[in-house]
XYZ file of C-alpha atoms in Angstrom:
728
model
C 38.781 94.473 48.376
C 42.573 94.471 48.978
C 45.133 93.655 46.309
C 45.643 90.233 47.836
C 42.193 89.146 48.896
C 39.224 89.419 46.556
C 35.754 90.293 47.738
C 34.668 87.934 50.576
C 31.748 86.745 48.492
C 34.110 85.660 45.748
C 36.402 83.957 48.246
C 33.489 82.024 49.689
C 32.401 81.010 46.189
C 35.905 79.742 45.408
C 36.099 77.880 48.709
C 32.715 76.248 48.080
C 33.526 75.425 44.471
C 30.747 77.652 43.158
C 32.599 80.461 41.433
C 31.497 80.688 37.799
C 34.585 82.567 36.555
C 37.669 81.373 38.452
C 40.027 82.939 35.917
C 38.754 86.374 36.980
C 40.146 85.831 40.469
C 42.833 83.152 40.331
C 46.113 83.390 38.479
C 48.038 86.576 37.778
C 46.395 90.015 37.788
C 48.089 93.433 37.539
C 47.806 95.715 40.573
C 49.759 98.704 39.292
C 53.304 99.995 39.669
C 54.689 97.071 37.645
C 53.410 94.515 40.091
C 50.991 91.591 39.855
C 48.992 89.708 42.441
C 49.016 85.929 42.138
C 46.205 83.938 43.719
C 46.012 80.154 43.928
C 43.485 77.865 45.560
C 45.308 74.925 47.176
C 43.050 73.321 49.800
C 45.620 70.750 50.964
C 48.637 73.071 51.051
C 50.324 74.345 54.190
C 52.684 76.615 52.272
C 52.659 78.059 48.729
C 55.544 79.989 47.173
C 56.066 81.678 43.831
C 59.515 81.030 42.390
C 61.245 82.223 39.257
C 60.533 79.679 36.485
C 64.081 79.851 35.102
C 66.362 80.727 38.024
C 64.369 78.917 40.704
C 64.821 81.627 43.347
C 61.977 82.735 45.587
C 59.826 85.565 44.288
C 57.266 85.615 47.090
C 55.684 83.454 49.713
C 51.937 83.541 49.158
C 49.792 84.441 52.133
C 46.794 82.327 53.126
C 43.914 84.747 52.710
C 41.090 82.263 53.268
C 41.165 79.281 55.625
C 39.840 76.937 52.926
C 43.145 77.291 51.072
C 43.187 80.487 49.026
C 46.745 81.875 48.863
C 47.815 85.206 47.405
C 50.966 87.292 47.035
C 52.424 90.200 45.099
C 55.141 89.562 42.505
C 57.321 92.054 40.700
C 56.544 92.651 37.005
C 55.702 89.992 34.448
C 58.451 87.517 35.357
C 57.461 83.896 34.574
C 56.864 81.983 37.753
C 56.128 78.551 39.125
C 54.156 77.620 42.200
C 55.976 75.594 44.839
C 53.308 73.786 46.851
C 53.982 72.075 50.180
C 51.236 69.896 51.667
C 53.222 69.002 54.789
C 54.456 65.692 53.338
C 55.527 66.422 49.783
C 56.600 69.518 47.918
C 56.193 69.931 44.165
C 56.515 72.658 41.587
C 54.135 73.423 38.757
C 52.920 76.158 36.472
C 49.856 78.095 37.550
C 46.802 76.732 35.721
C 45.103 80.119 35.902
C 47.976 82.009 34.309
C 47.246 80.450 30.899
C 45.022 81.951 28.227
C 42.133 80.218 26.426
C 42.868 76.971 24.617
C 40.129 76.966 21.961
C 39.933 79.467 19.143
C 36.853 81.471 18.264
C 36.432 79.585 14.984
C 36.356 76.273 16.869
C 33.643 77.644 19.115
C 31.643 78.950 16.160
C 31.727 75.561 14.429
C 30.822 73.778 17.661
C 27.761 75.933 18.163
C 26.630 75.299 14.594
C 27.217 71.541 14.877
C 29.707 71.715 12.004
C 32.926 70.990 13.901
C 33.577 67.619 12.339
C 36.952 67.293 14.066
C 35.159 67.197 17.389
C 37.389 64.453 18.773
C 40.403 66.723 18.312
C 38.694 69.797 19.733
C 36.750 68.615 22.781
C 37.970 65.980 25.217
C 41.442 65.674 26.758
C 44.530 66.178 24.615
C 48.221 66.020 25.411
C 49.661 69.235 23.996
C 51.936 72.201 24.520
C 50.164 75.423 25.409
C 52.086 78.659 25.562
C 55.256 76.559 25.425
C 54.349 74.305 28.352
C 53.572 70.566 28.157
C 50.324 69.372 29.667
C 46.754 68.418 28.866
C 43.946 70.624 27.629
C 40.384 69.718 28.525
C 37.194 70.946 26.887
C 33.601 69.831 27.379
C 30.189 71.040 26.211
C 27.894 71.790 29.178
C 26.038 75.036 28.386
C 23.607 74.984 31.305
C 26.094 74.192 34.063
C 26.962 76.744 36.739
C 30.443 75.309 37.139
C 32.513 72.497 35.586
C 35.770 71.179 37.037
C 38.268 68.540 35.977
C 38.867 66.077 38.798
C 41.235 63.166 39.224
C 43.837 61.694 41.518
C 46.088 64.638 40.603
C 43.832 66.947 42.636
C 42.306 64.504 45.096
C 39.076 64.377 43.028
C 38.314 67.802 44.470
C 36.173 69.926 42.165
C 37.338 73.135 43.836
C 40.880 72.724 42.531
C 40.509 72.956 38.753
C 37.292 74.754 37.800
C 37.185 75.499 34.091
C 36.733 78.614 31.977
C 33.323 79.031 30.300
C 33.379 80.078 26.645
C 29.918 81.582 26.631
C 29.103 81.599 22.934
C 29.341 77.838 22.612
C 28.609 76.664 26.153
C 32.020 74.991 26.257
C 34.180 74.793 29.379
C 37.955 74.522 28.985
C 41.166 74.467 30.956
C 44.831 73.622 30.409
C 46.487 71.690 33.220
C 50.285 71.562 32.927
C 52.421 68.508 33.578
C 49.661 65.918 33.270
C 50.534 62.942 31.108
C 48.851 60.158 29.102
C 47.222 57.597 31.341
C 45.824 60.172 33.774
C 42.335 59.276 35.012
C 39.805 62.088 35.095
C 36.123 62.997 35.195
C 34.104 66.193 35.232
C 32.451 67.527 38.373
C 29.463 69.634 37.352
C 27.096 71.955 39.160
C 23.758 71.957 37.416
C 21.736 75.028 36.480
C 20.261 75.304 39.976
C 23.569 74.772 41.739
C 22.990 71.068 42.349
C 26.033 68.780 42.392
C 25.662 66.092 39.713
C 27.187 62.603 39.729
C 30.731 62.720 38.403
C 30.592 62.529 34.598
C 32.871 60.705 32.194
C 34.064 62.744 29.226
C 31.682 62.272 26.264
C 34.584 62.813 23.858
C 37.247 60.855 25.749
C 39.604 58.974 23.448
C 40.271 56.321 26.113
C 38.545 54.974 29.194
C 39.190 53.063 32.355
C 38.533 49.316 32.253
C 34.840 48.668 33.058
C 33.158 48.427 35.481
C 35.285 51.445 36.479
C 34.013 54.540 34.713
C 36.730 57.201 34.598
C 37.990 58.694 31.368
C 41.678 58.420 30.541
C 43.983 60.959 28.948
C 44.985 59.120 25.784
C 48.417 59.065 24.245
C 48.759 60.988 20.979
C 47.310 59.170 17.981
C 49.321 56.196 16.751
C 51.337 57.131 13.679
C 52.757 53.795 12.553
C 50.246 53.228 9.745
C 51.501 51.161 6.815
C 48.230 50.911 4.933
C 48.569 53.754 2.416
C 48.217 51.340 -0.502
C 45.070 49.803 0.995
C 43.477 53.173 1.718
C 44.232 54.412 -1.799
C 42.611 51.378 -3.405
C 39.759 50.534 -1.069
C 37.102 52.554 -2.922
C 37.384 50.147 -5.853
C 37.044 47.159 -3.496
C 33.856 48.380 -1.820
C 31.419 49.156 -4.619
C 28.067 47.619 -5.509
C 29.966 45.718 -8.211
C 32.572 44.271 -5.805
C 32.584 40.829 -4.138
C 31.873 41.520 -0.457
C 31.897 38.639 2.012
C 31.650 40.029 5.541
C 32.486 38.090 8.706
C 30.567 39.580 11.643
C 32.526 39.261 14.874
C 32.010 40.029 18.542
C 35.642 40.755 19.316
C 35.352 39.894 22.997
C 34.029 36.381 22.389
C 35.457 35.201 19.053
C 38.099 33.543 21.150
C 38.602 34.024 24.854
C 42.294 33.635 25.439
C 44.662 35.262 27.880
C 48.321 35.478 26.975
C 50.763 37.221 29.317
C 52.014 40.478 27.885
C 49.458 40.645 25.078
C 46.194 42.539 24.943
C 43.056 41.330 23.261
C 43.680 43.196 20.010
C 47.131 41.628 19.701
C 45.687 38.139 20.192
C 42.975 38.810 17.614
C 45.541 40.158 15.165
C 47.523 36.943 15.483
C 44.515 34.602 15.200
C 41.430 36.249 13.735
C 43.066 38.027 10.814
C 44.796 34.979 9.255
C 41.679 32.892 9.863
C 39.354 35.365 8.131
C 41.758 35.731 5.209
C 42.130 31.962 4.806
C 38.350 31.632 4.876
C 38.090 34.080 1.983
C 36.215 36.845 3.781
C 36.824 40.319 2.403
C 35.817 42.253 5.525
C 35.439 41.935 9.247
C 32.419 43.632 10.745
C 33.029 44.257 14.424
C 30.073 44.586 16.750
C 30.481 47.898 18.586
C 33.964 48.367 19.989
C 33.021 51.777 21.396
C 33.270 51.767 25.182
C 30.106 50.541 26.886
C 29.399 50.049 30.582
C 27.365 46.813 30.308
C 29.085 43.901 28.575
C 25.730 42.172 28.077
C 24.686 44.916 25.649
C 27.413 43.588 23.263
C 28.410 47.211 22.700
C 25.003 48.369 21.478
C 24.599 50.662 24.500
C 27.779 52.729 24.155
C 28.839 55.773 26.116
C 32.376 56.148 24.777
C 31.523 57.228 21.244
C 35.157 58.177 20.603
C 36.931 55.489 22.664
C 37.716 51.856 21.786
C 36.789 49.611 24.697
C 39.528 49.189 27.286
C 38.525 45.523 27.590
C 40.713 44.742 24.563
C 43.589 47.129 25.147
C 44.561 50.778 24.621
C 43.510 52.817 21.579
C 46.844 52.384 19.837
C 46.418 48.585 20.008
C 43.120 48.903 18.160
C 44.789 51.102 15.535
C 47.516 48.491 15.070
C 44.837 45.808 14.672
C 43.115 47.740 11.869
C 46.472 48.347 10.213
C 47.249 44.620 10.392
C 43.890 43.855 8.775
C 44.715 46.184 5.921
C 48.178 44.691 5.530
C 46.474 41.319 5.114
C 43.968 42.651 2.568
C 41.034 42.629 4.972
C 38.609 45.524 5.391
C 37.169 46.601 8.753
C 33.560 47.710 9.206
C 32.442 48.957 12.619
C 28.940 48.758 14.052
C 28.034 52.260 15.233
C 25.061 53.318 17.359
C 23.673 56.859 16.950
C 20.089 55.923 17.843
C 20.253 55.802 21.636
C 22.494 55.689 24.711
C 22.233 54.101 28.183
C 21.085 56.011 31.238
C 24.107 55.302 33.466
C 24.577 58.213 35.847
C 28.208 58.830 34.813
C 27.212 59.125 31.157
C 25.330 61.502 28.898
C 21.962 61.517 30.649
C 21.178 65.017 31.991
C 24.823 65.757 31.433
C 24.781 69.342 32.683
C 21.685 68.908 34.835
C 19.376 69.290 31.839
C 18.297 66.989 28.980
C 21.282 68.001 26.879
C 21.949 65.044 24.579
C 18.462 63.537 24.945
C 14.959 64.902 24.417
C 13.239 66.323 27.498
C 9.890 64.662 26.749
C 10.030 60.870 27.337
C 7.713 60.431 24.351
C 10.692 61.500 22.270
C 13.630 60.914 24.576
C 13.108 57.442 26.068
C 13.351 54.190 24.135
C 10.943 51.596 25.579
C 12.604 48.604 23.881
C 16.010 49.089 25.462
C 15.342 51.423 28.429
C 17.735 53.898 26.868
C 17.746 57.558 25.973
C 17.235 58.865 22.431
C 19.594 61.489 21.026
C 17.991 64.853 20.331
C 18.965 65.187 16.685
C 17.264 68.565 16.526
C 20.228 70.098 18.372
C 23.147 71.256 16.245
C 25.669 70.211 18.879
C 24.242 66.686 19.217
C 24.333 66.150 15.463
C 27.882 67.468 15.454
C 28.819 65.152 18.323
C 27.613 62.077 16.446
C 29.054 63.033 13.071
C 32.328 63.820 14.818
C 32.252 60.345 16.337
C 31.644 58.702 12.961
C 34.509 60.605 11.363
C 36.812 59.788 14.267
C 36.475 56.046 13.612
C 36.910 56.486 9.867
C 39.791 58.955 9.988
C 41.621 58.337 13.257
C 41.324 54.542 13.074
C 41.100 54.052 9.279
C 37.875 52.044 9.516
C 36.558 51.140 6.063
C 32.912 51.631 6.884
C 30.211 52.000 9.505
C 27.157 49.804 9.851
C 24.582 52.086 11.459
C 22.508 50.260 14.043
C 18.744 50.606 14.542
C 18.069 53.002 11.672
C 14.359 52.104 11.708
C 14.140 53.213 15.344
C 15.543 56.564 14.271
C 13.270 57.103 11.275
C 9.888 56.608 12.948
C 8.620 58.676 15.856
C 6.152 55.923 16.754
C 8.694 53.085 16.668
C 7.629 50.544 19.349
C 5.100 53.027 20.753
C 1.348 52.831 21.126
C -1.072 55.617 20.290
C -0.579 58.566 22.621
C 3.011 57.575 23.447
C 4.633 59.565 20.664
C 4.649 63.112 19.300
C 3.928 63.665 15.588
C 6.272 65.743 13.467
C 5.409 69.303 12.497
C 3.259 68.000 9.652
C 1.399 65.548 11.860
C 3.240 62.505 10.523
C 5.215 59.687 12.087
C 8.456 60.329 10.207
C 11.340 61.684 12.275
C 12.366 64.647 10.139
C 15.374 65.504 12.310
C 16.728 61.962 11.982
C 16.255 62.056 8.208
C 18.215 65.308 8.004
C 20.900 63.892 10.283
C 21.364 60.717 8.222
C 21.586 62.706 5.013
C 24.142 65.054 6.550
C 26.072 62.053 7.870
C 26.209 60.323 4.485
C 27.161 63.509 2.644
C 29.895 64.338 5.154
C 31.400 60.851 5.007
C 31.311 60.857 1.207
C 33.168 64.169 1.161
C 35.675 63.476 3.949
C 36.260 59.727 3.581
C 35.947 58.722 -0.092
C 35.383 55.008 -0.497
C 34.232 54.418 3.096
C 31.012 52.437 3.388
C 27.852 53.451 5.197
C 25.525 50.498 5.785
C 22.044 50.708 7.300
C 20.443 48.168 9.578
C 16.941 49.187 8.521
C 14.126 46.675 8.983
C 11.218 48.417 7.271
C 10.343 49.340 3.702
C 11.506 52.934 4.044
C 12.093 54.058 0.439
C 15.464 55.219 -0.822
C 17.736 54.141 2.002
C 20.563 53.678 -0.518
C 19.466 56.459 -2.858
C 21.425 59.706 -2.959
C 20.154 62.570 -0.784
C 19.833 64.661 -3.947
C 17.288 62.096 -5.146
C 15.374 62.102 -1.877
C 17.296 59.183 -0.362
C 19.289 58.772 2.835
C 22.641 58.211 1.131
C 23.658 54.805 2.508
C 25.831 52.564 0.351
C 24.064 49.368 1.401
C 21.126 48.226 3.488
C 20.791 45.001 5.439
C 18.037 42.900 3.889
C 16.292 41.922 7.098
C 13.186 40.697 5.291
C 15.215 38.233 3.218
C 16.886 36.912 6.369
C 13.636 36.366 8.269
C 11.735 34.874 5.319
C 14.403 32.402 4.290
C 15.231 31.293 7.830
C 11.526 30.689 8.421
C 11.432 28.500 5.317
C 14.541 26.545 6.317
C 13.061 25.852 9.752
C 10.118 24.027 8.170
C 10.205 20.275 7.756
C 10.880 19.613 4.052
C 7.527 17.877 3.717
C 5.832 21.209 4.522
C 8.115 23.513 2.531
C 5.823 23.424 -0.516
C 3.397 25.538 1.516
C 6.064 28.148 2.262
C 7.645 28.320 -1.188
C 7.165 32.088 -1.488
C 9.413 32.714 1.512
C 12.372 31.879 -0.712
C 11.245 33.820 -3.760
C 9.662 36.952 -2.286
C 13.030 38.624 -1.768
C 13.477 38.864 -5.519
C 10.363 41.037 -5.789
C 12.308 43.932 -4.237
C 15.918 42.713 -4.584
C 16.951 45.642 -6.787
C 15.009 48.405 -5.040
C 18.072 49.025 -2.828
C 21.686 47.893 -2.695
C 21.460 45.027 -0.228
C 23.628 43.040 2.144
C 22.198 39.596 2.909
C 22.823 39.167 6.652
C 22.852 36.053 8.782
C 23.629 38.131 11.836
C 24.126 37.718 15.563
C 20.478 38.639 16.170
C 19.400 35.329 14.634
C 21.420 33.134 17.007
C 20.484 34.568 20.426
C 17.550 34.822 22.817
C 16.443 31.226 22.442
C 16.424 31.207 18.636
C 19.196 28.620 18.588
C 22.150 28.408 16.249
C 21.755 28.300 12.472
C 22.439 24.575 12.547
C 20.050 24.138 15.452
C 17.238 25.673 13.412
C 17.583 23.154 10.623
C 15.069 20.252 10.712
C 15.625 16.510 10.405
C 18.196 14.071 11.671
C 21.837 14.999 12.087
C 22.762 14.377 8.449
C 19.785 16.361 7.211
C 20.508 19.289 9.521
C 24.012 19.664 8.124
C 22.789 19.150 4.550
C 20.105 21.809 5.034
C 22.639 24.296 6.355
C 25.059 23.664 3.508
C 22.301 24.009 0.907
C 21.103 27.219 2.544
C 24.562 28.783 2.559
C 25.002 28.101 -1.155
C 21.490 29.452 -1.802
C 22.612 32.657 -0.066
C 25.938 32.942 -1.885
C 24.156 32.395 -5.201
C 21.484 35.021 -4.438
C 21.956 38.692 -5.444
C 23.299 40.761 -2.567
C 26.495 41.076 -0.573
C 27.119 38.399 2.069
C 27.394 38.639 5.843
C 27.779 35.715 8.238
C 28.089 35.885 12.013
C 30.980 34.043 13.632
C 30.335 30.405 14.456
C 27.908 29.998 11.593
C 30.760 29.043 9.290
C 31.535 25.939 11.379
C 27.934 24.945 12.038
C 28.083 25.828 15.730
C 25.598 23.712 17.684
C 24.707 26.164 20.455
C 23.377 29.652 20.128
C 25.869 32.439 20.686
C 27.005 33.114 24.247
C 28.903 36.389 24.627
C 30.638 35.019 27.723
C 32.171 32.097 25.815
C 34.223 31.540 22.679
C 33.065 30.159 19.366
C 32.842 26.353 19.706
C 36.136 25.732 17.937
C 36.318 22.243 19.416
C 33.525 21.255 17.007
C 36.087 21.205 14.221
C 37.256 17.836 15.509
C 34.032 16.562 13.882
C 34.198 16.044 10.071
C 30.633 17.337 9.637
C 31.547 20.702 11.124
C 34.791 20.821 9.144
C 32.706 20.169 6.053
C 30.559 23.244 6.692
C 33.679 25.313 7.237
C 35.209 24.036 4.001
C 32.034 24.882 2.125
C 31.943 28.470 3.396
C 35.603 28.884 2.484
C 34.963 27.529 -1.019
C 31.887 29.732 -1.429
C 33.917 32.816 -0.565
C 36.691 31.909 -2.988
C 34.162 31.076 -5.692
C 32.459 34.427 -5.098
C 35.718 36.355 -5.450
C 36.652 34.490 -8.652
C 33.248 34.632 -10.375
C 31.986 38.034 -11.597
C 28.511 36.615 -12.294
C 28.087 36.126 -8.531
C 28.723 39.755 -7.577
C 29.157 42.266 -10.377
C 25.449 42.880 -10.964
C 24.160 42.321 -7.441
C 22.197 45.558 -7.667
C 21.144 45.206 -11.310
C 18.015 43.314 -12.357
C 19.682 42.456 -15.678
C 22.109 40.247 -13.781
C 19.413 37.785 -12.642
C 16.844 35.521 -14.295
C 14.572 32.936 -12.766
C 14.583 29.544 -14.488
C 12.406 27.622 -12.009
C 10.369 29.658 -9.548
C 7.149 27.640 -9.206
C 8.135 24.027 -8.505
C 6.448 23.980 -5.120
C 5.750 20.258 -5.213
C 9.438 19.380 -5.333
C 10.790 22.477 -3.502
C 13.226 23.209 -6.318
C 14.495 26.669 -7.240
C 16.780 27.578 -10.138
C 18.082 30.862 -11.469
C 20.806 32.327 -13.656
C 23.388 34.973 -12.732
C 25.098 37.150 -15.330
C 28.023 39.575 -15.333
C 29.335 41.042 -18.599
C 29.174 39.699 -22.153
C 32.622 38.133 -21.802
C 31.849 36.448 -18.479
C 30.231 33.003 -18.451
C 26.760 32.825 -16.894
C 26.081 30.784 -13.765
C 23.201 28.472 -12.963
C 22.174 27.960 -9.323
C 19.852 25.046 -8.516
C 18.480 24.221 -5.053
C 16.673 21.053 -3.973
C 15.260 21.636 -0.495
C 13.858 18.133 0.028
C 15.731 14.976 1.041
C 14.537 13.319 -2.197
C 17.083 13.159 -5.060
C 15.757 14.447 -8.386
C 17.110 12.486 -11.322
C 16.634 13.754 -14.873
C 15.582 17.260 -13.807
C 15.409 19.420 -16.941
C 16.371 23.104 -16.842
C 16.667 25.801 -19.496
C 20.002 27.583 -19.942
C 21.117 30.405 -22.252
C 23.687 28.406 -24.227
C 24.508 24.871 -25.248
C 27.744 23.027 -24.653
C 29.538 22.056 -21.482
C 28.466 23.354 -18.088
C 30.871 22.732 -15.227
C 29.606 21.867 -11.752
C 31.759 24.339 -9.799
C 30.102 23.676 -6.440
C 27.942 20.912 -5.015
C 26.986 21.130 -1.349
C 26.390 17.353 -1.345
C 30.053 16.643 -2.086
C 31.631 14.061 0.183
C 34.342 16.560 1.122
C 31.650 18.690 2.754
C 30.001 15.746 4.506
C 27.437 15.013 1.801
C 26.456 11.801 0.019
C 28.539 12.487 -3.072
C 25.608 12.540 -5.503
C 25.913 14.891 -8.443
C 26.725 15.195 -12.107
C 30.339 14.070 -12.295
C 31.596 17.626 -12.490
C 30.441 18.227 -16.073
C 27.184 18.150 -17.961
C 26.385 19.020 -21.570
C 23.459 21.260 -22.556
C 21.507 20.289 -25.661
C 20.278 22.842 -28.175
C 16.629 22.407 -27.257
C 14.478 25.231 -25.864
C 13.293 24.954 -22.275
C 11.930 27.463 -19.739
C 12.041 30.165 -22.404
C 15.762 29.661 -22.990
C 17.482 28.248 -26.105
C 19.192 25.225 -24.518
C 18.556 22.694 -21.746
C 20.438 20.734 -19.114
C 19.289 17.475 -17.605
C 20.619 17.239 -14.081
C 20.713 15.005 -11.059
C 19.755 17.097 -8.052
C 21.203 15.686 -4.822
C 19.037 15.673 -1.685
C 18.980 18.852 0.386
C 21.628 20.390 -1.801
C 22.523 23.360 -3.944
C 24.444 23.099 -7.212
C 26.274 25.930 -8.937
C 27.177 25.360 -12.597
C 29.175 27.589 -14.922
C 29.046 27.598 -18.704
C 32.472 26.625 -20.018
């Protein structure tokens, strides 16, 4: 071939967008005698010149050596040059993409291949940077089986021939630096699969920002926001988030907590102004946000994400989300994010068959397809996939200062036969149903977070009796800090749905949770899953007339706050919302014009403040020594009573529930000490919408044994009510 024109086969490959090593042909290459040949593929250009980068004078006009738009010319020496490109309408100058060296170091590539590059969000993806002294954007994407990968966008007419990338063979990563691009640039990857097939344009799996759905392009994000003012919060959060801390979590779907449009403000700014002060005033310690990772289908509520590194564009840019978290911390409010490593949707622009092969998912549908959600299951046996997910988790905890992750659908990850009939699943190497790769992944995840993000929480939504979810990996556990107590939620809601006249036959639903209450560290959830799909709202599931429905709900909330375990309540529950949750509408805030709904809200606020001020209600949540039944077997009257303890210097608490509409006068209960017991909460108080029946705020215990305890109280139990009394 001549100095200017490469071999015709290579020229045809460049023109067709099928050359696997464009850097070997394009850019600057020495040709001897102190000269270099410069080749550039510009399919829309009518004229291409090389000019001196500093002086601006013409070095050479490049000759068109292929009709598809390959230009070439000889330049003297190693002088830095720019390309001046004229498309017949506009003329612009830019550095030559193919004159730059690699952008990723060998150590990065080594860690990527091993799945140990835990700063994945800063390595792969699109990043505004300076490379070899020039400002632009570097792109990197894992696609080991592709024949060619190109970055496409409006900047190159979405033409995959213009910016094919360099393959770093050892890691299967493609990379390129494109000068003069800026934050806000839309882009995707155009990929030729292993057999040369052109795939649907793919969004960047590690994009830090995305286009507003239903559009699907990735967006070059601005550099990370640096205005954090939460150093004091971050330094002290570990002490606020232990098993001995008072946690009251408000679960929120950020897109529907309130639907308000205000000119000049994005969704995160509106939520910062309204949600944060509301949650603080209500006494919640944490917000738990349903997935804010970008997701194509709004009706999935975020549980089918594709942007595992990108906050949804529906609520604003990434820096707005960072400012929201910072504002939460300034207000003393923690932020837990729902995170989904179990599966991903099969949208063509996403991860499915990303490089033309089952890259992120399993090849066999018995392992790689989830029948419940019509989604794909991550192949956790691949180092790079594990690294991708752990990198995502760390990105939310480190880049956005999240205080914890609630891991969705852990049970679906742990069992190979989850939701599958015989013959529809593949046993593990020992012939069992346990997913050994998922177990290893979860242990690696918990260990990595503990090491990198001290004090951050890892919470499992795990609906089975898998042992040791919150035990340390060294002890054979998975390493979570807490586990959602799904069994408690289902049992107690089933009991509350019964007419009080029938509750005596379902008494064990309220007590069974204590059989295993200290086998794990639990969160008691009343979550979004219990107020959708025709289940009705919490209030709507309560039996009886209107007064009884509200009384039941109030009694149930106090039962929950008095029970061992951290608390979680989904938005709308705290005001006794009438309708089940609708993700296309706001919480029914107009209900607060009704005193009955305001009463429920006041009760939840008082329960949260009582929890925070009363060590007996939280300090020994995970310790059997902090709990004692007083009345467990009064089925006939549907009464339950128990004691909560903290330390020797903290007064014990007595919780008494009457789940019938019949008042109980003269009800005798054993307590651990005589003297005055103060009624610190009564769900039948008039201020909450109750009848006002109770014990006048104080009651004296006599020194007479009862229920195996040295003293006794004689109480009036209001109808459908819970009392909490503290020894003075």
